[in-house]
mmCIF file of C-alpha atoms in Angstrom:
data_model
loop_
_atom_site.group_PDB
_atom_site.id
_atom_site.type_symbol
_atom_site.label_atom_id
_atom_site.label_comp_id
_atom_site.label_asym_id
_atom_site.label_seq_id
_atom_site.Cartn_x
_atom_site.Cartn_y
_atom_site.Cartn_z
ATOM 1 C CA MET X 1 10.981 46.444 -112.059
ATOM 2 C CA GLN X 2 13.294 48.960 -110.436
ATOM 3 C CA ALA X 3 15.862 48.363 -113.165
ATOM 4 C CA VAL X 4 13.286 49.153 -115.864
ATOM 5 C CA ASP X 5 12.163 52.218 -113.938
ATOM 6 C CA ARG X 6 15.764 53.487 -113.775
ATOM 7 C CA LEU X 7 16.350 52.849 -117.476
ATOM 8 C CA LEU X 8 13.259 54.826 -118.435
ATOM 9 C CA ARG X 9 13.677 57.580 -115.866
ATOM 10 C CA GLU X 10 17.339 58.228 -116.686
ATOM 11 C CA ARG X 11 16.878 57.539 -120.400
ATOM 12 C CA LEU X 12 19.810 55.167 -120.418
ATOM 13 C CA GLU X 13 21.132 54.088 -123.797
ATOM 14 C CA ARG X 14 22.636 50.858 -122.534
ATOM 15 C CA VAL X 15 22.658 48.580 -119.493
ATOM 16 C CA GLU X 16 24.876 45.667 -118.576
ATOM 17 C CA LEU X 17 23.346 42.399 -119.752
ATOM 18 C CA ASN X 18 23.653 40.713 -116.362
ATOM 19 C CA SER X 19 21.486 38.392 -114.280
ATOM 20 C CA LEU X 20 19.096 41.283 -113.637
ATOM 21 C CA TRP X 21 18.557 42.241 -117.261
ATOM 22 C CA LYS X 22 18.722 38.836 -118.960
ATOM 23 C CA PRO X 23 15.238 37.763 -117.789
ATOM 24 C CA VAL X 24 13.845 41.213 -118.695
ATOM 25 C CA HIS X 25 15.298 40.916 -122.194
ATOM 26 C CA ALA X 26 13.985 37.357 -122.530
ATOM 27 C CA ALA X 27 10.493 38.392 -121.397
ATOM 28 C CA PHE X 28 10.050 41.494 -123.566
ATOM 29 C CA GLU X 29 12.559 40.929 -126.395
ATOM 30 C CA VAL X 30 13.295 44.643 -126.610
ATOM 31 C CA GLY X 31 16.771 46.132 -126.946
ATOM 32 C CA GLU X 32 19.797 45.126 -128.938
ATOM 33 C CA ALA X 33 22.271 42.800 -127.257
ATOM 34 C CA LEU X 34 25.877 43.571 -128.162
ATOM 35 C CA GLY X 35 28.436 41.638 -126.188
ATOM 36 C CA ASN X 36 27.799 42.197 -122.471
ATOM 37 C CA TRP X 37 25.556 45.200 -123.033
ATOM 38 C CA LEU X 38 21.914 45.707 -123.909
ATOM 39 C CA HIS X 39 21.361 48.861 -125.998
ATOM 40 C CA PHE X 40 18.163 50.929 -126.208
ATOM 41 C CA ASN X 41 17.191 53.834 -128.441
ATOM 42 C CA ARG X 42 14.246 56.126 -127.671
ATOM 43 C CA GLU X 43 11.720 53.994 -129.575
ATOM 44 C CA GLN X 44 12.873 50.828 -127.840
ATOM 45 C CA ARG X 45 12.577 52.448 -124.426
ATOM 46 C CA GLU X 46 9.015 53.508 -125.189
ATOM 47 C CA MET X 47 8.211 49.996 -126.438
ATOM 48 C CA LEU X 48 9.646 48.506 -123.236
ATOM 49 C CA ARG X 49 7.546 50.897 -121.179
ATOM 50 C CA GLU X 50 4.345 49.881 -122.970
ATOM 51 C CA LEU X 51 5.075 46.150 -122.827
ATOM 52 C CA ALA X 52 5.904 46.398 -119.120
ATOM 53 C CA ARG X 53 2.697 48.335 -118.470
ATOM 54 C CA ARG X 54 0.654 45.596 -120.148
ATOM 55 C CA ALA X 55 2.494 42.813 -118.300
ATOM 56 C CA TRP X 56 2.525 44.403 -114.866
ATOM 57 C CA GLY X 57 -0.651 46.444 -114.923
ATOM 58 C CA PHE X 58 0.986 49.776 -114.053
ATOM 59 C CA ASP X 59 3.262 52.323 -115.702
ATOM 60 C CA PRO X 60 6.855 51.506 -114.684
ATOM 61 C CA LEU X 61 7.699 55.218 -114.782
ATOM 62 C CA GLU X 62 5.204 55.767 -111.962
ATOM 63 C CA GLY X 63 6.952 53.154 -109.816
ATOM 64 C CA ILE X 64 5.605 50.197 -107.886
ATOM 65 C CA PRO X 65 2.220 51.128 -106.396
ATOM 66 C CA ASP X 66 2.170 51.834 -102.670
ATOM 67 C CA GLY X 67 -0.035 49.954 -100.266
ATOM 68 C CA THR X 68 -0.898 46.430 -99.190
ATOM 69 C CA ARG X 69 -1.412 43.556 -101.606
ATOM 70 C CA ARG X 70 -5.150 44.099 -101.292
ATOM 71 C CA GLU X 71 -4.775 47.748 -102.288
ATOM 72 C CA VAL X 72 -2.275 47.064 -105.080
ATOM 73 C CA ALA X 73 -4.535 44.320 -106.491
ATOM 74 C CA ALA X 74 -6.999 47.053 -107.509
ATOM 75 C CA ARG X 75 -4.351 48.666 -109.756
ATOM 76 C CA SER X 76 -1.953 45.917 -110.782
ATOM 77 C CA ILE X 77 -2.049 42.462 -112.360
ATOM 78 C CA ASP X 78 0.477 41.058 -109.883
ATOM 79 C CA GLU X 79 -0.545 41.969 -106.337
ATOM 80 C CA LYS X 80 2.650 40.436 -104.936
ATOM 81 C CA ILE X 81 4.701 43.402 -106.144
ATOM 82 C CA ALA X 82 3.252 45.468 -103.286
ATOM 83 C CA ARG X 83 5.944 47.173 -101.242
ATOM 84 C CA GLU X 84 4.097 46.396 -98.029
ATOM 85 C CA ARG X 85 4.292 42.712 -97.138
ATOM 86 C CA PRO X 86 1.562 40.798 -95.250
ATOM 87 C CA GLY X 87 3.524 40.847 -91.999
ATOM 88 C CA ASP X 88 4.759 44.429 -92.112
ATOM 89 C CA ARG X 89 2.059 45.716 -89.789
ATOM 90 C CA HIS X 90 1.420 42.544 -87.807
ATOM 91 C CA VAL X 91 3.243 40.956 -84.888
ATOM 92 C CA LEU X 92 3.226 37.591 -83.139
ATOM 93 C CA VAL X 93 2.761 38.080 -79.400
ATOM 94 C CA LYS X 94 1.953 36.215 -76.204
ATOM 95 C CA GLY X 95 2.164 36.828 -72.470
ATOM 96 C CA ARG X 96 0.154 39.681 -70.964
ATOM 97 C CA LEU X 97 -1.743 41.349 -73.814
ATOM 98 C CA PRO X 98 -3.255 44.800 -73.349
ATOM 99 C CA VAL X 99 -7.046 45.036 -73.214
ATOM 100 C CA PRO X 100 -9.299 44.444 -75.035
ATOM 101 C CA LEU X 101 -7.254 41.487 -76.303
ATOM 102 C CA PRO X 102 -7.980 38.167 -74.587
ATOM 103 C CA SER X 103 -5.982 36.567 -71.805
ATOM 104 C CA LEU X 104 -3.917 33.703 -73.243
ATOM 105 C CA GLY X 105 -2.638 30.495 -71.732
ATOM 106 C CA PRO X 106 1.174 30.253 -71.483
ATOM 107 C CA GLU X 107 1.488 28.041 -74.573
ATOM 108 C CA LEU X 108 -0.734 30.193 -76.776
ATOM 109 C CA SER X 109 0.204 33.141 -79.001
ATOM 110 C CA LEU X 110 -1.674 35.550 -81.223
ATOM 111 C CA ARG X 111 -0.844 37.266 -84.515
ATOM 112 C CA VAL X 112 -2.337 40.744 -84.322
ATOM 113 C CA PRO X 113 -2.224 43.973 -86.341
ATOM 114 C CA LEU X 114 -0.218 46.749 -84.719
ATOM 115 C CA ALA X 115 -3.316 48.918 -84.783
ATOM 116 C CA GLY X 116 -5.016 46.402 -82.482
ATOM 117 C CA LEU X 117 -2.487 46.827 -79.665
ATOM 118 C CA ASP X 118 -2.848 49.548 -77.035
ATOM 119 C CA LEU X 119 0.904 50.033 -76.649
ATOM 120 C CA GLY X 120 0.435 52.894 -74.215
ATOM 121 C CA ALA X 121 -0.730 50.295 -71.703
ATOM 122 C CA VAL X 122 2.345 48.093 -72.117
ATOM 123 C CA ALA X 123 4.961 48.481 -69.374
ATOM 124 C CA SER X 124 7.390 45.740 -70.374
ATOM 125 C CA VAL X 125 8.251 43.884 -73.589
ATOM 126 C CA VAL X 126 10.425 40.799 -74.081
ATOM 127 C CA VAL X 127 11.723 40.297 -77.633
ATOM 128 C CA ILE X 128 12.694 36.683 -78.426
ATOM 129 C CA GLU X 129 14.910 35.723 -81.361
ATOM 130 C CA ASN X 130 13.828 32.146 -82.158
ATOM 131 C CA LEU X 131 10.290 30.891 -82.717
ATOM 132 C CA ASP X 132 10.553 27.693 -80.684
ATOM 133 C CA SER X 133 12.021 29.647 -77.765
ATOM 134 C CA PHE X 134 9.165 32.121 -78.131
ATOM 135 C CA ASP X 135 6.752 29.176 -77.938
ATOM 136 C CA ASP X 136 8.560 27.775 -74.875
ATOM 137 C CA TRP X 137 9.049 31.104 -73.092
ATOM 138 C CA HIS X 138 6.952 30.007 -70.108
ATOM 139 C CA ALA X 139 9.446 27.194 -69.414
ATOM 140 C CA TYR X 140 12.580 29.366 -69.154
ATOM 141 C CA PRO X 141 13.926 30.289 -65.685
ATOM 142 C CA ALA X 142 13.593 34.018 -66.387
ATOM 143 C CA PRO X 143 13.591 36.857 -63.841
ATOM 144 C CA ALA X 144 10.288 37.127 -61.991
ATOM 145 C CA GLY X 145 9.986 40.791 -62.995
ATOM 146 C CA LEU X 146 9.358 39.754 -66.596
ATOM 147 C CA ALA X 147 6.285 37.653 -65.747
ATOM 148 C CA GLY X 148 3.821 40.383 -66.749
ATOM 149 C CA SER X 149 5.508 41.306 -70.020
ATOM 150 C CA LEU X 150 4.177 41.409 -73.545
ATOM 151 C CA VAL X 151 6.296 38.766 -75.300
ATOM 152 C CA LEU X 152 7.183 39.554 -78.915
ATOM 153 C CA TYR X 153 8.620 37.231 -81.550
ATOM 154 C CA ARG X 154 11.360 39.066 -83.416
ATOM 155 C CA GLY X 155 10.759 37.001 -86.548
ATOM 156 C CA HIS X 156 12.053 37.331 -90.079
ATOM 157 C CA GLY X 157 10.898 39.226 -93.155
ATOM 158 C CA GLY X 158 7.543 40.913 -92.643
ATOM 159 C CA LEU X 159 7.206 39.826 -89.014
ATOM 160 C CA ALA X 160 10.618 41.323 -88.247
ATOM 161 C CA ARG X 161 9.543 44.613 -89.827
ATOM 162 C CA GLY X 162 6.346 44.513 -87.808
ATOM 163 C CA ALA X 163 8.336 43.887 -84.626
ATOM 164 C CA ARG X 164 10.633 46.820 -85.350
ATOM 165 C CA ARG X 165 7.638 49.073 -85.918
ATOM 166 C CA LEU X 166 6.143 47.999 -82.608
ATOM 167 C CA LEU X 167 9.380 48.842 -80.781
ATOM 168 C CA GLU X 168 9.463 52.258 -82.425
ATOM 169 C CA MET X 169 5.901 52.939 -81.245
ATOM 170 C CA LEU X 170 6.414 52.049 -77.578
ATOM 171 C CA PRO X 171 6.215 54.789 -74.938
ATOM 172 C CA PRO X 172 9.578 55.803 -73.378
ATOM 173 C CA SER X 173 8.473 54.379 -70.029
ATOM 174 C CA CYS X 174 8.249 50.838 -71.438
ATOM 175 C CA GLU X 175 11.241 48.597 -70.705
ATOM 176 C CA VAL X 176 12.400 46.396 -73.600
ATOM 177 C CA THR X 177 14.321 43.203 -72.828
ATOM 178 C CA VAL X 178 15.907 41.246 -75.688
ATOM 179 C CA PHE X 179 16.472 37.500 -75.424
ATOM 180 C CA PRO X 180 18.652 36.172 -78.290
ATOM 181 C CA ASP X 181 21.141 33.345 -78.684
ATOM 182 C CA TRP X 182 24.356 33.925 -76.709
ATOM 183 C CA ASP X 183 26.599 34.644 -79.678
ATOM 184 C CA PRO X 184 27.706 37.526 -81.939
ATOM 185 C CA ALA X 185 24.604 37.292 -84.131
ATOM 186 C CA GLY X 186 22.322 37.462 -81.106
ATOM 187 C CA LEU X 187 24.133 40.439 -79.626
ATOM 188 C CA PHE X 188 24.076 42.113 -83.051
ATOM 189 C CA ILE X 189 20.298 41.680 -83.166
ATOM 190 C CA ALA X 190 19.899 43.289 -79.749
ATOM 191 C CA GLN X 191 22.314 46.128 -80.521
ATOM 192 C CA THR X 192 20.587 47.061 -83.789
ATOM 193 C CA LEU X 193 16.948 46.978 -82.670
ATOM 194 C CA PRO X 194 15.145 50.336 -82.435
ATOM 195 C CA ARG X 195 14.652 49.778 -78.686
ATOM 196 C CA ALA X 196 16.587 47.532 -76.306
ATOM 197 C CA ASP X 197 17.086 48.427 -72.643
ATOM 198 C CA THR X 198 18.272 45.147 -71.188
ATOM 199 C CA LEU X 199 19.760 41.916 -72.523
ATOM 200 C CA LEU X 200 18.668 38.531 -71.213
ATOM 201 C CA VAL X 201 21.689 36.248 -70.932
ATOM 202 C CA PRO X 202 22.409 32.859 -69.359
ATOM 203 C CA GLU X 203 24.366 32.230 -66.197
ATOM 204 C CA LEU X 204 27.352 30.551 -67.837
ATOM 205 C CA GLY X 205 28.672 27.231 -66.647
ATOM 206 C CA GLU X 206 30.932 24.511 -67.991
ATOM 207 C CA ALA X 207 28.022 22.281 -69.043
ATOM 208 C CA LEU X 208 26.370 25.044 -71.056
ATOM 209 C CA LEU X 209 29.565 26.221 -72.737
ATOM 210 C CA ALA X 210 30.392 22.608 -73.631
ATOM 211 C CA LEU X 211 27.256 22.573 -75.811
ATOM 212 C CA GLY X 212 28.332 25.735 -77.637
ATOM 213 C CA SER X 213 29.401 25.601 -81.267
ATOM 214 C CA ARG X 214 32.777 27.015 -82.331
ATOM 215 C CA GLU X 215 31.785 26.518 -85.978
ATOM 216 C CA HIS X 216 28.653 28.644 -85.630
ATOM 217 C CA PHE X 217 30.627 31.303 -83.761
ATOM 218 C CA ASP X 218 33.174 31.495 -86.592
ATOM 219 C CA ARG X 219 30.426 31.846 -89.201
ATOM 220 C CA GLN X 220 29.237 35.038 -87.515
ATOM 221 C CA HIS X 221 32.340 37.043 -88.410
ATOM 222 C CA LEU X 222 30.319 39.877 -89.977
ATOM 223 C CA ALA X 223 28.342 40.367 -86.769
ATOM 224 C CA ALA X 224 31.586 40.184 -84.799
ATOM 225 C CA ARG X 225 33.156 42.858 -86.995
ATOM 226 C CA HIS X 226 30.165 45.132 -86.379
ATOM 227 C CA LEU X 227 30.293 44.576 -82.619
ATOM 228 C CA ALA X 228 34.009 45.322 -82.493
ATOM 229 C CA ALA X 229 33.269 48.896 -83.570
ATOM 230 C CA ALA X 230 29.898 49.348 -81.854
ATOM 231 C CA GLU X 231 29.070 51.305 -78.711
ATOM 232 C CA LEU X 232 27.864 48.507 -76.447
ATOM 233 C CA ASP X 233 27.956 50.371 -73.123
ATOM 234 C CA GLY X 234 26.772 47.985 -70.412
ATOM 235 C CA TRP X 235 26.849 45.059 -72.820
ATOM 236 C CA GLN X 236 30.574 45.363 -73.475
ATOM 237 C CA GLY X 237 31.280 42.763 -70.797
ATOM 238 C CA ILE X 238 28.950 40.314 -72.537
ATOM 239 C CA TRP X 239 30.843 40.797 -75.788
ATOM 240 C CA GLU X 240 34.172 40.269 -74.054
ATOM 241 C CA ALA X 241 32.893 37.018 -72.531
ATOM 242 C CA MET X 242 31.701 35.818 -75.956
ATOM 243 C CA LYS X 243 35.083 36.548 -77.499
ATOM 244 C CA ALA X 244 36.815 34.658 -74.707
ATOM 245 C CA ALA X 245 34.521 31.614 -75.006
ATOM 246 C CA GLN X 246 34.555 31.533 -78.844
ATOM 247 C CA VAL X 247 31.312 29.510 -78.986
ATOM 248 C CA SER X 248 27.711 30.075 -79.989
ATOM 249 C CA VAL X 249 25.234 28.999 -77.311
ATOM 250 C CA LYS X 250 21.669 28.611 -78.528
ATOM 251 C CA GLN X 251 18.528 29.434 -76.590
ATOM 252 C CA GLN X 252 17.493 25.789 -76.856
ATOM 253 C CA HIS X 253 20.618 24.704 -74.936
ATOM 254 C CA MET X 254 19.775 27.131 -72.157
ATOM 255 C CA LEU X 255 16.295 25.647 -71.844
ATOM 256 C CA ALA X 256 17.512 22.048 -72.056
ATOM 257 C CA LEU X 257 19.852 22.590 -69.104
ATOM 258 C CA GLY X 258 17.420 24.742 -67.141
ATOM 259 C CA THR X 259 19.909 27.614 -67.188
ATOM 260 C CA VAL X 260 18.951 30.628 -65.094
ATOM 261 C CA LEU X 261 18.637 33.841 -67.116
ATOM 262 C CA ARG X 262 19.566 37.310 -65.923
ATOM 263 C CA GLN X 263 19.066 40.830 -67.254
ATOM 264 C CA VAL X 264 21.990 43.059 -68.162
ATOM 265 C CA PRO X 265 21.111 46.770 -68.561
ATOM 266 C CA ARG X 266 22.437 48.564 -71.613
ATOM 267 C CA HIS X 267 22.940 51.863 -69.770
#
């Protein structure tokens, strides 16, 4: 859709007939294919615009409609083109929820809209990378000071965007602790979040490091490259220890061995 929008907006006379444009050409059968290029004259561009409008339910020159799928469904045939995904303004949380949300047992969690959280009443947040570790949070030997925290699943896709929005909305007085895997990817996650005051890391021992994966560590070379140039401040020592160990230690290994966790301030 964005490719069609660009063609029409910039009045392009040709585009490369690549994996992006081949399905468009097959669907609308507009444009003249010559070699590796798809050519359009003014009449063909107008025809493509009309055919796309009929197929998609909106004028491609006006762009993808803003809003949720529910809102876009009122103006478009395909509601799934909505820019805002179902999880963009929702988060998965547990722990101590601000009123008027209910008190939850340690094994329970709740998916809530951001608008339903009184973030001004939240003093501490723990962000957890993996879903099963989020579910098992109550079983980790974490610092006692984190017992009253709002626990947030970092998630993927829409949930990750919702989590980032929540962090951006927190008051400055709220302390954010990030609990990822002990590896370059986990440290990258913590370093690139909108808010992260402390890092939750394991007390390393031979038994825990023996369960670490060198293969997984090596796969995370892009994260390692980023960290090599990043300002890590108080987390620099953690990065140096990871480079020395050359293994990826998962949250699940920490729990399996009952490894004590400690907080490392960023500043």
